[in-house]
Coordinates of C-alpha atoms and ligand atoms in Angstrom, one line a residue:
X1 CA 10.0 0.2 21.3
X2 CA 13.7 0.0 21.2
X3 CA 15.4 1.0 17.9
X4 CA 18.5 -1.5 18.6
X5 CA 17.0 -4.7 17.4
X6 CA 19.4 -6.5 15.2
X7 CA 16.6 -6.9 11.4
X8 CA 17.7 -9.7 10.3
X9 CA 16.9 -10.2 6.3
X10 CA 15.8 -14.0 5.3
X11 CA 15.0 -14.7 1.9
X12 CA 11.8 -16.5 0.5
X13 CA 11.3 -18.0 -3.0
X14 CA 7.5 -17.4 -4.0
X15 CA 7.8 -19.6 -6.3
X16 CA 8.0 -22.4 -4.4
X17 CA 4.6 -22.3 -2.4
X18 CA 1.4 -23.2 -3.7
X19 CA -2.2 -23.2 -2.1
X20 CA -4.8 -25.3 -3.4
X21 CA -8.5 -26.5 -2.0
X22 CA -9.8 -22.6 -1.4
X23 CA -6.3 -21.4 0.5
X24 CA -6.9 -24.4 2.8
X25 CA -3.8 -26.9 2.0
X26 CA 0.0 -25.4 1.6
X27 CA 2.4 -26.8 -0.1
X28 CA 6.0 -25.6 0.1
X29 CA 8.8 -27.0 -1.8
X30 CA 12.1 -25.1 -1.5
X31 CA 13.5 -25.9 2.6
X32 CA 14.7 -22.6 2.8
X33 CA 11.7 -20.8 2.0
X34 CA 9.7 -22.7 4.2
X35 CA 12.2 -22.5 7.4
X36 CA 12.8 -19.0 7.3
X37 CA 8.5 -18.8 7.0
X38 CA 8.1 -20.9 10.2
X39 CA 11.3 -18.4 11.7
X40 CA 9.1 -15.8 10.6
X41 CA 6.0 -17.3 12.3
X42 CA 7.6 -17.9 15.8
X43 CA 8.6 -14.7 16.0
X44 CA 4.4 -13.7 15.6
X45 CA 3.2 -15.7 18.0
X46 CA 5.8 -16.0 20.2
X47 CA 7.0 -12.5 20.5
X48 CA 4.8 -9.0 19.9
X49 CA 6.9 -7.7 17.8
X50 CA 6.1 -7.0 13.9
X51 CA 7.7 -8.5 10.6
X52 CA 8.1 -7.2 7.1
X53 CA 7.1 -9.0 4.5
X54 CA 6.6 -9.0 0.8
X55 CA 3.2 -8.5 -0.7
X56 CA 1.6 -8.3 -4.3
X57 CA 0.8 -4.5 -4.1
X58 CA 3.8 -3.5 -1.4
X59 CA 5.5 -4.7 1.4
X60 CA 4.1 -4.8 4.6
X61 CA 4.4 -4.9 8.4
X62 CA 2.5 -7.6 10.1
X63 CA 1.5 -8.5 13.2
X64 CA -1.2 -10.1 15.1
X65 CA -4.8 -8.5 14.6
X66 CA -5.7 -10.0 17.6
X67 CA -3.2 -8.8 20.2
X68 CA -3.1 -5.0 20.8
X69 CA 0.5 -5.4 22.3
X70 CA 0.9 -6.7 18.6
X71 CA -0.8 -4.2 17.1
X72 CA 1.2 -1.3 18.9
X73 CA 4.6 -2.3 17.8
X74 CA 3.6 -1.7 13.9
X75 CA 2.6 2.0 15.3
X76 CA 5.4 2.2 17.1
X77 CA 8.0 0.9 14.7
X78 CA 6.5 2.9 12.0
X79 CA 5.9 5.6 14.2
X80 CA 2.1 5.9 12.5
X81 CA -0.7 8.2 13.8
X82 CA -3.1 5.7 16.0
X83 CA -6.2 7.2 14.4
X84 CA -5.7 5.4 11.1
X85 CA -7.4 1.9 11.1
X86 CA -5.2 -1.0 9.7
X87 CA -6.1 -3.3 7.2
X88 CA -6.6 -7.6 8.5
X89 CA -4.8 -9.6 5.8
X90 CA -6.4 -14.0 5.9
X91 CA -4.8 -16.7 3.3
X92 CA -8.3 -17.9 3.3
X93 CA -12.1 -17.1 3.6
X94 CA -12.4 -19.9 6.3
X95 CA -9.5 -18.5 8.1
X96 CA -11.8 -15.2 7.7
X97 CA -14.3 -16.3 9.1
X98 CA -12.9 -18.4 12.5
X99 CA -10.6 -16.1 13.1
X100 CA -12.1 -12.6 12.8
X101 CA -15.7 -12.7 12.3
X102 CA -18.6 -13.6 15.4
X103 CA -20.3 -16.5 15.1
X104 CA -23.6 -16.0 13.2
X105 CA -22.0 -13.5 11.3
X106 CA -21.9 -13.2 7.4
X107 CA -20.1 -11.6 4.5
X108 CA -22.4 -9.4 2.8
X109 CA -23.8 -9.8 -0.5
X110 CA -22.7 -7.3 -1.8
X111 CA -19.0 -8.3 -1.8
X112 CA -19.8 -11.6 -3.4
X113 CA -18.7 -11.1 -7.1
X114 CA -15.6 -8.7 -5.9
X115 CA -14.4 -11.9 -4.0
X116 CA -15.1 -14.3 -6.2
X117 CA -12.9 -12.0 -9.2
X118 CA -10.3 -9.9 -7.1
X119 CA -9.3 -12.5 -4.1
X120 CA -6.8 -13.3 -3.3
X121 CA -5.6 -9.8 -4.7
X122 CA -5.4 -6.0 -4.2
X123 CA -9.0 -5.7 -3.2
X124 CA -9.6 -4.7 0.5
X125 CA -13.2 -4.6 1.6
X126 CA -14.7 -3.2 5.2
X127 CA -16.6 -5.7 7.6
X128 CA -19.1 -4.4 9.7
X129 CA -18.0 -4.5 13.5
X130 CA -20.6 -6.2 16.3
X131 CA -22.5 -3.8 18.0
X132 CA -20.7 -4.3 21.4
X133 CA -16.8 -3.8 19.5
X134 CA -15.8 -6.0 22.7
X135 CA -17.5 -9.1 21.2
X136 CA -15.1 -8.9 18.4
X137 CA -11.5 -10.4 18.8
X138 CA -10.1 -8.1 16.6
X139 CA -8.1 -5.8 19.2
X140 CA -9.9 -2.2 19.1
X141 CA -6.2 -0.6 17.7
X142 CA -6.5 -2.3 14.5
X143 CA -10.0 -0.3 13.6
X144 CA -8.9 3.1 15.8
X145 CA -12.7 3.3 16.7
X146 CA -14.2 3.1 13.1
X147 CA -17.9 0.6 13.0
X148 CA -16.3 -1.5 10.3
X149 CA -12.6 -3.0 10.1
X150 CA -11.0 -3.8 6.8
X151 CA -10.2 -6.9 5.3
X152 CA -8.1 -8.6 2.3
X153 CA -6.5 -11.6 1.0
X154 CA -3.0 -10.9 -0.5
X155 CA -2.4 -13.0 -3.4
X156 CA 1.7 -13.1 -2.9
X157 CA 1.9 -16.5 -1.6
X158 CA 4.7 -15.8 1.0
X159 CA 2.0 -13.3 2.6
X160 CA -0.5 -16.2 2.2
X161 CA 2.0 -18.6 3.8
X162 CA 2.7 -16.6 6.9
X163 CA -0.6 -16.2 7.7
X164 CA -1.0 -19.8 7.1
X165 CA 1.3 -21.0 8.8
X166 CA 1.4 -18.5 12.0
X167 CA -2.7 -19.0 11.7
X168 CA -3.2 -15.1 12.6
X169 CA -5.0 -12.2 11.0
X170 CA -2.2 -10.2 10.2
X171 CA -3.1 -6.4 10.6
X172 CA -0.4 -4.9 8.4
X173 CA 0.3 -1.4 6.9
X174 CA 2.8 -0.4 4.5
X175 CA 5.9 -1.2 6.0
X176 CA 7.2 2.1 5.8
X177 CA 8.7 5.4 8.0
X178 CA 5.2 6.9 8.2
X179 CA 4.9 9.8 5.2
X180 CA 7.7 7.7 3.2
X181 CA 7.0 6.4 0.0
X182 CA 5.7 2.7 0.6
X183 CA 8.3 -0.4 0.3
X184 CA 8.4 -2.2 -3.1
X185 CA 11.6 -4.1 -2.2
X186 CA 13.2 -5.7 1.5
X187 CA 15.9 -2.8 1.1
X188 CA 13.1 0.0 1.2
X189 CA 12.0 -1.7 4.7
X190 CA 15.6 -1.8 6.0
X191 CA 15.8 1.8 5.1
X192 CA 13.3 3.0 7.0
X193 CA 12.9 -0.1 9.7
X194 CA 16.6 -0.8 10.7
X195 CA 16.8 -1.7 14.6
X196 CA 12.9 -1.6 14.9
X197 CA 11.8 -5.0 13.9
X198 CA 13.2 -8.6 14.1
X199 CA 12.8 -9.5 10.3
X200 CA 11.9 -8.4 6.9
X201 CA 11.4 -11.4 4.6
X202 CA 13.0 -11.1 1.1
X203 CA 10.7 -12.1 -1.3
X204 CA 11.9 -9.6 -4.5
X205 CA 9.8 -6.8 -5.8
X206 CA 6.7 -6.3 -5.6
X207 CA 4.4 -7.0 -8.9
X208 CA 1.9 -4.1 -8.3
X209 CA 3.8 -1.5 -7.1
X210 CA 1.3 0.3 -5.1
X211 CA -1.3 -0.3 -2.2
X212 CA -4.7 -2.5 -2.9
X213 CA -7.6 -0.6 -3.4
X214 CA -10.1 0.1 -0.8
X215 CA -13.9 -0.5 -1.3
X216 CA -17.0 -0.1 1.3
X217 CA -20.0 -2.0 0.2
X218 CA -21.8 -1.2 3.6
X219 CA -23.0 2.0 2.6
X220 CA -25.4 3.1 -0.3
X221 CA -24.1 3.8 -2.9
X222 CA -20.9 1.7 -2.2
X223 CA -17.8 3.9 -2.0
X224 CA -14.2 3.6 -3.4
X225 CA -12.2 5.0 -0.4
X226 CA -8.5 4.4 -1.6
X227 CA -7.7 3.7 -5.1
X228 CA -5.1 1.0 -5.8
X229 CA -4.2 -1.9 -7.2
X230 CA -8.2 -3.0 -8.5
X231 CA -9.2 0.3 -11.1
X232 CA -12.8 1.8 -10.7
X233 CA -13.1 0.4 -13.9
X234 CA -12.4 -3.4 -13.0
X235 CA -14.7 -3.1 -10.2
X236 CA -17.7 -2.3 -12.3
X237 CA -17.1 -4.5 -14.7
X238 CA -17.2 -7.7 -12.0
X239 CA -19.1 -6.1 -9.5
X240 CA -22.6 -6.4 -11.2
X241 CA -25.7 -3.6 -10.7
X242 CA -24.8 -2.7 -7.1
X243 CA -21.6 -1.5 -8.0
X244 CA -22.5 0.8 -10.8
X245 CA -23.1 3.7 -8.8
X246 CA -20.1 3.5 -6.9
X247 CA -19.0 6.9 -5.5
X248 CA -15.0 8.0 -5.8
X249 CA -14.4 9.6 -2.1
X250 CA -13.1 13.2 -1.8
X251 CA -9.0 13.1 -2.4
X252 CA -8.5 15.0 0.8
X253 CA -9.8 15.8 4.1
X254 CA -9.2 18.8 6.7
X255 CA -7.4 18.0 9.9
X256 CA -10.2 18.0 12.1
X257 CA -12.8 17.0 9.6
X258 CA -14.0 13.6 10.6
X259 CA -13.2 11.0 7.6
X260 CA -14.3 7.9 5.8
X261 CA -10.5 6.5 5.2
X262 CA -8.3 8.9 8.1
X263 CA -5.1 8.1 6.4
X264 CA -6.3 10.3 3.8
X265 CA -5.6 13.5 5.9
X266 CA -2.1 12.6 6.4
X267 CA 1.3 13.7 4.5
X268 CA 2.1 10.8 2.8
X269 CA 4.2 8.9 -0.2
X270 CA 7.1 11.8 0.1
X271 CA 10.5 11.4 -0.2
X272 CA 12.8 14.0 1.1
X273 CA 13.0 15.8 -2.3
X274 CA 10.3 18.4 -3.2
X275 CA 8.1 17.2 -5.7
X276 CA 6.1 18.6 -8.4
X277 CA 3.3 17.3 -10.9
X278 CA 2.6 18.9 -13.9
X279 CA -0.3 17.7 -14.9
X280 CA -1.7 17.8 -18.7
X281 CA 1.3 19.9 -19.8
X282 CA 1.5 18.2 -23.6
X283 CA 5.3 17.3 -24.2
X284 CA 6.6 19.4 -21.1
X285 CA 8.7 21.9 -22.8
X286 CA 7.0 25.1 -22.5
X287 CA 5.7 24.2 -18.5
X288 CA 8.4 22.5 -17.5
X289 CA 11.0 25.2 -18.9
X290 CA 8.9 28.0 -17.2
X291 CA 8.7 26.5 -13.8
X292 CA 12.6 25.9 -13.8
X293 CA 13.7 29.5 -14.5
X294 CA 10.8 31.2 -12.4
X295 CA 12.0 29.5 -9.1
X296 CA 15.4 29.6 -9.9
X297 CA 17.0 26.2 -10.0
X298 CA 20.6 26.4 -11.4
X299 CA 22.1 25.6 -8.4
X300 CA 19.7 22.6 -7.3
X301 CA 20.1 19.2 -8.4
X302 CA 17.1 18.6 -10.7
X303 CA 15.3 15.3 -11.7
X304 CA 12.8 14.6 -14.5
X305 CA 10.3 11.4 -14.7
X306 CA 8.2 11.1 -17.8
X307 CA 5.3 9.0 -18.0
X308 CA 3.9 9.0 -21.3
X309 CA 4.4 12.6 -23.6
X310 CA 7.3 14.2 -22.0
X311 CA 9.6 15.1 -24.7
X312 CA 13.3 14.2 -23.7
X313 CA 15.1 16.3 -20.6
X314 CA 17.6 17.9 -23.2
X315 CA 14.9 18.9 -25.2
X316 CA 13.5 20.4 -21.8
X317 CA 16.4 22.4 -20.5
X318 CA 19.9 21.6 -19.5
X319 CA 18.8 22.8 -16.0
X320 CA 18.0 19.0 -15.9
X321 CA 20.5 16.4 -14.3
X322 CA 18.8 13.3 -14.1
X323 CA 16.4 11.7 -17.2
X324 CA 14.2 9.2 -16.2
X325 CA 10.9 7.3 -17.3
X326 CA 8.7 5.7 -14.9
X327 CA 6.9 3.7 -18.1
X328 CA 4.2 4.2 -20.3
X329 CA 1.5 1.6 -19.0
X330 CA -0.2 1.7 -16.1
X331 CA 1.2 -1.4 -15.0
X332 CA 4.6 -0.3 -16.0
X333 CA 3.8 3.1 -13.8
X334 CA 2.4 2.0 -10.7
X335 CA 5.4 -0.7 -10.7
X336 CA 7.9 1.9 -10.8
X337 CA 6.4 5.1 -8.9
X338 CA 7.4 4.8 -5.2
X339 CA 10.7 2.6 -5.6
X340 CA 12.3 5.9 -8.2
X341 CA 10.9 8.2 -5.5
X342 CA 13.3 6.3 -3.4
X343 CA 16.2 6.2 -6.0
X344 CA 16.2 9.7 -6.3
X345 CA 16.2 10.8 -2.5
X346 CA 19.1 8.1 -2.1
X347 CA 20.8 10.4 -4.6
X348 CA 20.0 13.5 -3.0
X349 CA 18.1 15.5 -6.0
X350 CA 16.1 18.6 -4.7
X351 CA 13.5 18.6 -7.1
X352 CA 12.0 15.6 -8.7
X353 CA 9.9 17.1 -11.7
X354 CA 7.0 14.6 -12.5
X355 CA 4.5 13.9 -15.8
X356 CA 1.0 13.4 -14.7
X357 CA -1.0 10.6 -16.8
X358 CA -5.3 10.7 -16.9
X359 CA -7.5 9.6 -14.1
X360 CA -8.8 6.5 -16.0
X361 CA -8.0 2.6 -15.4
X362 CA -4.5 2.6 -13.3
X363 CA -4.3 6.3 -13.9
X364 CA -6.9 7.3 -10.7
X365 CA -4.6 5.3 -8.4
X366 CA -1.1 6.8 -9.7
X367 CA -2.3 10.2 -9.7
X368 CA -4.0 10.1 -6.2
X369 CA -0.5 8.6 -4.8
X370 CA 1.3 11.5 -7.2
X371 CA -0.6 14.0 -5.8
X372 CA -0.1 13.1 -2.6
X373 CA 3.7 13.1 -3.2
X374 CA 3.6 16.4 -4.6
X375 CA 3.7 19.4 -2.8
X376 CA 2.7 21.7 -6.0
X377 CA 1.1 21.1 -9.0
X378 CA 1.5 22.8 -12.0
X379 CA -1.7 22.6 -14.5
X380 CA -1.3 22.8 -18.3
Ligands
TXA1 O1 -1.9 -3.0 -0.3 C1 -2.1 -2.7 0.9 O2 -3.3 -2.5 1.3 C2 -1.0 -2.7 1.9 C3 -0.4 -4.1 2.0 C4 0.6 -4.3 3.0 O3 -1.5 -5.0 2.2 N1 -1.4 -2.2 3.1 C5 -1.7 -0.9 3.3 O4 -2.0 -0.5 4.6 O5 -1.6 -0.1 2.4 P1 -2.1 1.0 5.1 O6 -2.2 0.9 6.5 O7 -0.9 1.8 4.6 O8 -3.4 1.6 4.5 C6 -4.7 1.2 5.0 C7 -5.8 2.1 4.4 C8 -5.7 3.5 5.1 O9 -6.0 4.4 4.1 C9 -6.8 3.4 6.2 O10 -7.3 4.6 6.5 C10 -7.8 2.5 5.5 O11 -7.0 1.5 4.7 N2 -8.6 1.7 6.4 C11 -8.3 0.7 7.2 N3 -9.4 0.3 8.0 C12 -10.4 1.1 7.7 C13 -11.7 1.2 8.1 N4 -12.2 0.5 9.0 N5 -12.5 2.2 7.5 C14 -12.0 3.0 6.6 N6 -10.8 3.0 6.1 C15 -9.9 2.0 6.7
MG2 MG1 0.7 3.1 3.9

């Protein structure tokens, strides 16, 4: 793809759409927001090439799901391994079921009380594929081989809207350099995405923070293949019996090791900066302290980011330059995580020094992206 595309950057006022009667009826008040949305559109169906655009959990690169010369400018702007499947985003279950399902075919069970709670929302769910893939419309990049393809319904309405209005499945990954920390803002996507797309619609920061969590129902027990936006815990709770049992898959996979979700074998989430995780180290002093002086950092530019017991960086050691808190919440966490990633490689710190939080509620999703990020971790 050529990297001297002029990305133009239209904004969009949320705000002013609203769906009603099951995501079937649009109503957009603001003419702005509703030209640059049809601009946005025509450039989908008219053109191959993918647009960024804001979602709830992060912002995303769209194109058709139905058009493989679609489907390869996302990996090609993004420059993202073709072996890990892309995710289908609908504005509505009808649109769902014209537009990506075979006739006959039904949503599980299973998925019934997610839907009903989570949707539209950070919940995505796999779709068994037909037995012959080729009876399927969805174009055979979008799943990268895989018997199921994954599905969700973004509850930002200017996602909704585009797919509305542009009436496509919109297969769309983080709309990120692949390995970067995911977008959480239209500036993160012109970082990255400058000269490789048309446009990136500005539709402010994104509520969640981090990526929708990824569930398959089609096996027994069901399985929690990404962690995101939707906690293990939520799911129980509104899933009913079948999801009781639901199994947490491994973190990370071998190279060659055939996986459930591939993009978990892949770098991922990392800024520039090396980061560590210290993880369960009480207020941070004694760990923290330790790790600066054994490797040496006086000369590096050194960042801290608490989370919820980190005692002050002065308290810490002077070795530290820059004193930051990504919040103490889980909301407040997961809103924050990827967008001071960015902050800090923009300000060129070697080391960004970071304060675990437990695996429960949002706490299994920050620490799986954390981890990811991190290329030590330091245990207390
Ligand atoms: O919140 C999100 O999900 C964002 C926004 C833009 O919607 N999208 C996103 O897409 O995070 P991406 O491509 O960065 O992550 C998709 C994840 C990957 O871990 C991929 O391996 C998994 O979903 N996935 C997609 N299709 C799959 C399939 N058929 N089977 C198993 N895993 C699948
Ligand atoms: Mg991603």
């Amino acid at each position: 793809m050529s990297s001297t595309l002029e990305t133009k950057i239209l904004p969009v006022k949320p705000e002013s759409i609203s769906f009603e009667n099951a995501g079937t009826t649009l109503t957009i008040t603001d003419p702005e927001t509703k030209q640059n949305l049809e601009y946005a559109a025509d450039i989908l169906r008219n053109t191959h090439h993918a647009v960024g655009f804001p979602s709830e959990t992060v912002y995303g690169l769209g194109a058709s799901s139905l058009s493989s010369e679609s489907v390869k400018s996302i990996y090609a702007a993004k420059n993202r391994p073709a072996d890990n499947p892309l995710i289908s985003h609908v504005s509505s279950i009808d649109q769902l079921k014209r537009k990506l399902m075979v006739p006959g075919q039904e949503i599980p069970e299973i998925y019934a009380p997610l839907i009903e709670k989570f949707w539209p929302g950070p919940l995505t769910i796999l779709l068994p594929m037909p037995e012959n893939v080729h009876d399927s419309p969805i174009s055979q990049l979008v799943t990268s081989g895989q018997p199921t393809f994954a599905v969700r319904m973004p509850q930002n309405p200017v996602a909704r809207a585009l797919i509305y209005i542009s009436d496509l499945p919109l297969a769309a990954p983080s709309a990120n350099a692949s390995t970067r920390p995911s977008p959480t803002t239209a500036a993160h996507v012109y970082h990255d995405l400058k000269g490789r797309i048309p446009l990136i619609l500005d539709g402010g920061p994104s509520d969640v923070g981090l990526e929708s969590t990824v569930v398959d129902g089609l096996c027994d027990p069901p399985m929690l293949l990404r962690p995101g936006g939707i906690s293990l815990e939520q799911i129980k709770q509104a899933g009913g019996p079948r999801w009781q049992n639901i199994v947490v898959a491994k973190k990370t996979a071998g190279k060659l090791e055939p996986v459930r979700t591939p993009g978990m074998k892949y770098r991922h989430y990392s800024p520039t900066a090396r980061v560590v995780l210290f993880n369960n180290c009480g207020d941070g002093k004694e760990k923290v302290k330790a790790y600066l002086e054994q490797n040496n950092l006086q000369n590096k530019k050194v960042a801290l980011l608490k989370t919820r017991r980190f005692a002050p960086a002065n308290d810490i050691s002077p070795l530290i330059s820059y004193d930051g808190t990504l919040g103490t919440s889980g909301d407040e966490i997961q809103r924050n995580l990827f967008s001071a990633l960015r902050a800090l490689d923009a300000e060129e710190y070697d080391y960004i020094l970071i304060e675990g939080v437990d695996e429960t509620a949002e706490g299994l999703a920050i620490m799986n992206r954390l981890s990811k990020a991190a290329s030590e971790t330091i245990n207390g």
